[in-house]
mmCIF file of N, CA and C in Angstrom:
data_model
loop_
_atom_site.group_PDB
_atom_site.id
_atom_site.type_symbol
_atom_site.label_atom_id
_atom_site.label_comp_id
_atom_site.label_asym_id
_atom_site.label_seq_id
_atom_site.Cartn_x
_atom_site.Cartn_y
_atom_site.Cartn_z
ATOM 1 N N UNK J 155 -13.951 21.618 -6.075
ATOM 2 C CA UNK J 155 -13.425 22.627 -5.187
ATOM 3 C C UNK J 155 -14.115 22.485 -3.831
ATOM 4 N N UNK J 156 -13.264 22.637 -3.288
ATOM 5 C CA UNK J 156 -14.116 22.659 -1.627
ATOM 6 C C UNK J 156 -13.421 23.472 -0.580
ATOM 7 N N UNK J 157 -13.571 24.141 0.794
ATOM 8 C CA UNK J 157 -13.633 24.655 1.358
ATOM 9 C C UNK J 157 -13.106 24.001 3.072
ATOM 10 N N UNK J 158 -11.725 24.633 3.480
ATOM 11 C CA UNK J 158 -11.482 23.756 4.530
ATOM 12 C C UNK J 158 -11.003 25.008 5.597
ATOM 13 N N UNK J 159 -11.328 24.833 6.749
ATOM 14 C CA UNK J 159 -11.478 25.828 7.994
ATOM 15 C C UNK J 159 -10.459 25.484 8.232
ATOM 16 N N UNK J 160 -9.231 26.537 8.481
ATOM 17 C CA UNK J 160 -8.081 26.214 9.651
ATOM 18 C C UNK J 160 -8.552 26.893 10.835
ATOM 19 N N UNK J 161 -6.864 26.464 11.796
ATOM 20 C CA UNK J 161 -6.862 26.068 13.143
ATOM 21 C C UNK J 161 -7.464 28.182 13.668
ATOM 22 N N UNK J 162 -7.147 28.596 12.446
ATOM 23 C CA UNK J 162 -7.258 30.150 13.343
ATOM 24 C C UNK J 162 -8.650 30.498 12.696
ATOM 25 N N UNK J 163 -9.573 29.286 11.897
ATOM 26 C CA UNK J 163 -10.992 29.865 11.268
ATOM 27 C C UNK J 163 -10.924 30.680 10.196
ATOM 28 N N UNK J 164 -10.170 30.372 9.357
ATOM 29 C CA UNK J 164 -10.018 30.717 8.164
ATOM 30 C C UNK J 164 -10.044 29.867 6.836
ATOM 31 N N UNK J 165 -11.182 30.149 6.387
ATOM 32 C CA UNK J 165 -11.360 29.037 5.606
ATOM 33 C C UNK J 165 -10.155 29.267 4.161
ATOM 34 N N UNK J 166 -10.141 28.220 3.803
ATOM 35 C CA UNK J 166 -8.962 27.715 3.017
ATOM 36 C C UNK J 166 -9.528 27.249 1.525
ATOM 37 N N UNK J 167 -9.709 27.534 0.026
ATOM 38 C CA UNK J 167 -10.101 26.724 -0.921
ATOM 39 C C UNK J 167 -8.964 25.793 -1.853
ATOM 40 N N UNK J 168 -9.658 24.628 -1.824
ATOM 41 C CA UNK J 168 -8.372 23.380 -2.080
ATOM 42 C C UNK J 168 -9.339 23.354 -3.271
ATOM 43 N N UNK J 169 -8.639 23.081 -4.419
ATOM 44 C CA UNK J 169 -8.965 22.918 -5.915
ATOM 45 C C UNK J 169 -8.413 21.456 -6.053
ATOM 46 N N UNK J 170 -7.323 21.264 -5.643
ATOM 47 C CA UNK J 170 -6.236 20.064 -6.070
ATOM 48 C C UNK J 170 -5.984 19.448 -4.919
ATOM 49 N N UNK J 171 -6.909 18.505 -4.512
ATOM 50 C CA UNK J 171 -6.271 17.406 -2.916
ATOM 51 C C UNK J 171 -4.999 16.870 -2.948
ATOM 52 N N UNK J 172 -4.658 16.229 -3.677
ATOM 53 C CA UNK J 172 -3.692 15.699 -3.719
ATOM 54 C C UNK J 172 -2.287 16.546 -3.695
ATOM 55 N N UNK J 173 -2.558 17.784 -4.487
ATOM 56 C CA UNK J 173 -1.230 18.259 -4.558
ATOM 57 C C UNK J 173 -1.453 19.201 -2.611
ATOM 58 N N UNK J 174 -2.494 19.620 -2.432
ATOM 59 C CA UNK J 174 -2.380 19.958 -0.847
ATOM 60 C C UNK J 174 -2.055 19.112 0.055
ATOM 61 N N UNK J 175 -2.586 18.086 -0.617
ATOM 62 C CA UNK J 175 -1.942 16.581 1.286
ATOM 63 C C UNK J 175 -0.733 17.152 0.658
ATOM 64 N N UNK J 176 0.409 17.306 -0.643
ATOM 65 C CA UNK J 176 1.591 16.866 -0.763
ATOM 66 C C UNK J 176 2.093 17.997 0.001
ATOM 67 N N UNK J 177 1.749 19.505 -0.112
ATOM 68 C CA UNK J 177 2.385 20.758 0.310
ATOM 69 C C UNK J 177 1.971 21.016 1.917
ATOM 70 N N UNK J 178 1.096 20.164 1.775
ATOM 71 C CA UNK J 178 0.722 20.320 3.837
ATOM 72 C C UNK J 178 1.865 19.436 4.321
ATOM 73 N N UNK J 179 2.320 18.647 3.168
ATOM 74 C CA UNK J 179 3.082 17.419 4.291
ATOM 75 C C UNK J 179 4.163 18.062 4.574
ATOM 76 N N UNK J 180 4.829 18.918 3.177
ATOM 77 C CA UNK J 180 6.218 19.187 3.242
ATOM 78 C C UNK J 180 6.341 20.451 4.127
ATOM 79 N N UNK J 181 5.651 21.081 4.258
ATOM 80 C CA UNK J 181 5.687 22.134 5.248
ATOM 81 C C UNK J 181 5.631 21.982 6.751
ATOM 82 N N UNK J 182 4.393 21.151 7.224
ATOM 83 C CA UNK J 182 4.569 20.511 8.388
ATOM 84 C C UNK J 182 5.874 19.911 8.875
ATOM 85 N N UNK J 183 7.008 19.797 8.159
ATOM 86 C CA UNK J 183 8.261 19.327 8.375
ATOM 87 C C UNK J 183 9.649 20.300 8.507
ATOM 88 N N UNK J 184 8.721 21.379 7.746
ATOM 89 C CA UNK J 184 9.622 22.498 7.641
ATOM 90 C C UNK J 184 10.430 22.826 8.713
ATOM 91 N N UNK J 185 11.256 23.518 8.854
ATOM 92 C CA UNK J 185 12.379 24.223 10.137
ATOM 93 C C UNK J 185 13.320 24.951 9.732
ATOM 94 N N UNK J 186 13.680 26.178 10.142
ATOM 95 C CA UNK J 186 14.527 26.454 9.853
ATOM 96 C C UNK J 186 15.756 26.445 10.076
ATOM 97 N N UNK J 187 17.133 26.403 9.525
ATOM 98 C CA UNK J 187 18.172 25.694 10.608
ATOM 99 C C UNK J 187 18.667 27.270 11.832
ATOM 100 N N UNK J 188 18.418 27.935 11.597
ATOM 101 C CA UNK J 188 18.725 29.204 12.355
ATOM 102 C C UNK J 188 17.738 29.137 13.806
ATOM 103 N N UNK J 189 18.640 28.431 14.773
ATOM 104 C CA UNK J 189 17.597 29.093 16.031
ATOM 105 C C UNK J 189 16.517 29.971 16.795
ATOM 106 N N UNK J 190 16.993 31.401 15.809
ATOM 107 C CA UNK J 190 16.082 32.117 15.939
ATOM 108 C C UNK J 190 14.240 32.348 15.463
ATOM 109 N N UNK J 191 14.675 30.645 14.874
ATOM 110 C CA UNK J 191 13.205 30.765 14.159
ATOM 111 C C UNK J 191 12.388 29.849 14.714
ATOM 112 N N UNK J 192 12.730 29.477 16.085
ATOM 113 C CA UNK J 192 12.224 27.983 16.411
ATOM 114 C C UNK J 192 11.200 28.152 16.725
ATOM 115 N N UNK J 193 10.835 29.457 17.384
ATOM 116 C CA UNK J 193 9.190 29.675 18.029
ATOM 117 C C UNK J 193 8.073 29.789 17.189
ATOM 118 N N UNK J 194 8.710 30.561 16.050
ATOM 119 C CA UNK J 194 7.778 30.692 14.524
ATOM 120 C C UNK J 194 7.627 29.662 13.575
ATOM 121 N N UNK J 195 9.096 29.125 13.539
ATOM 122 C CA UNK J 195 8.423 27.683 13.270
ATOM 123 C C UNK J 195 7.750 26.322 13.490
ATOM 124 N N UNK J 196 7.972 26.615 15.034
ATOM 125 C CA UNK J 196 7.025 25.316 15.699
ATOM 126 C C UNK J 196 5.279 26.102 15.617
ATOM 127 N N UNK J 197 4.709 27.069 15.338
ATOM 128 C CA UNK J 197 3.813 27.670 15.056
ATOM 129 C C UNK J 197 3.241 27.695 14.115
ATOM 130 N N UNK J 198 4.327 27.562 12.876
ATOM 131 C CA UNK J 198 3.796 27.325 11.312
ATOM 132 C C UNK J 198 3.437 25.737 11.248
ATOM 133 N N UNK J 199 4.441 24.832 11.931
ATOM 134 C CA UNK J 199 4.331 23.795 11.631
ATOM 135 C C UNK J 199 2.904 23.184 12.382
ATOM 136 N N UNK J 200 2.274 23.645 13.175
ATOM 137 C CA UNK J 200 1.341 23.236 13.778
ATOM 138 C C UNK J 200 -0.084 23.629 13.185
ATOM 139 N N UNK J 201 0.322 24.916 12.353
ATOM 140 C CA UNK J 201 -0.841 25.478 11.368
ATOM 141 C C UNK J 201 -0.807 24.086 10.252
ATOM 142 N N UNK J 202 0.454 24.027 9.670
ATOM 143 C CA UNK J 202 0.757 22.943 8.410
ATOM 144 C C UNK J 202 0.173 21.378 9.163
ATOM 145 N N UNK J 203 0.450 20.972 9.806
ATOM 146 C CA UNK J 203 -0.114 19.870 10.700
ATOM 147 C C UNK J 203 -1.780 19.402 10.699
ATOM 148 N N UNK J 204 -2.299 20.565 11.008
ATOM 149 C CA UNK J 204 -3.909 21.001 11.412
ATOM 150 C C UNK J 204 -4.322 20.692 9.744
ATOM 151 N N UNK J 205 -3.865 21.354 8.844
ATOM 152 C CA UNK J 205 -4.634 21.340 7.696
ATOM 153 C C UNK J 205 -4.577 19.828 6.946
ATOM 154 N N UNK J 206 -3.119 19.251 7.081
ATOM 155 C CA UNK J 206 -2.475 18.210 6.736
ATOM 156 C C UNK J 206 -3.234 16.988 7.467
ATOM 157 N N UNK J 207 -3.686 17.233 8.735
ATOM 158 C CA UNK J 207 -4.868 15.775 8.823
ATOM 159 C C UNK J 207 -5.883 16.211 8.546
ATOM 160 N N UNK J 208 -6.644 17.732 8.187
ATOM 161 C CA UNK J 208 -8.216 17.663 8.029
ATOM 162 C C UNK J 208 -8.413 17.301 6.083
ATOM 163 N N UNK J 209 -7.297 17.674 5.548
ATOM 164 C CA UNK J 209 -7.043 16.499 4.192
ATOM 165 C C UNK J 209 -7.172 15.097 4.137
ATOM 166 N N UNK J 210 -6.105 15.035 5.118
ATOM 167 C CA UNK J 210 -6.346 13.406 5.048
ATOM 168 C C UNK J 210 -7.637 12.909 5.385
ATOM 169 N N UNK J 211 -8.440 13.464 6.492
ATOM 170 C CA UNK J 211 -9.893 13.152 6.695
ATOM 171 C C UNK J 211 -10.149 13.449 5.593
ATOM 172 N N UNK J 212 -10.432 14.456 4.632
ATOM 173 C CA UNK J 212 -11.095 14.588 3.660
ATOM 174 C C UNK J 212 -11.300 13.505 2.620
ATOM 175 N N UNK J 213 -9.739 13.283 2.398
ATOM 176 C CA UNK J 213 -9.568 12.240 1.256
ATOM 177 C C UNK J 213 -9.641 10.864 1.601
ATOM 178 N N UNK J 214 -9.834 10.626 3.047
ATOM 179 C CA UNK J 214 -10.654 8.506 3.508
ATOM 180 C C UNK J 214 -11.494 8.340 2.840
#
């Protein structure tokens, strides 16, 4: 188990690396098709992004 800080300082506990690189990846991709969500989702996706390379650092 270990302990990973996101972008807003909130630490995060990852039990399972592998299955988090997989759910950081798919989220970082996320969008919704409704316009109205573009601001919230370019926001999530940048949270999903942040965590999704400090994994990948983790797991080199």
């Amino acid at each position: 188990m270990m302990k990973v800080e996101d972008k807003d300082g909130e630490n995060t506990t990852v039990t399972n690396l592998p299955e988090a690189l997989k759910q950081s990846d798919y989220f970082r991709n996320f969008a919704h098709t409704e316009q109205a969500f573009k601001r919230f989702d370019k926001e999530l996706q940048a949270y999903w992004q942040d965590l999704y390379d400090k994994f990948l650092n983790i797991s080199d």
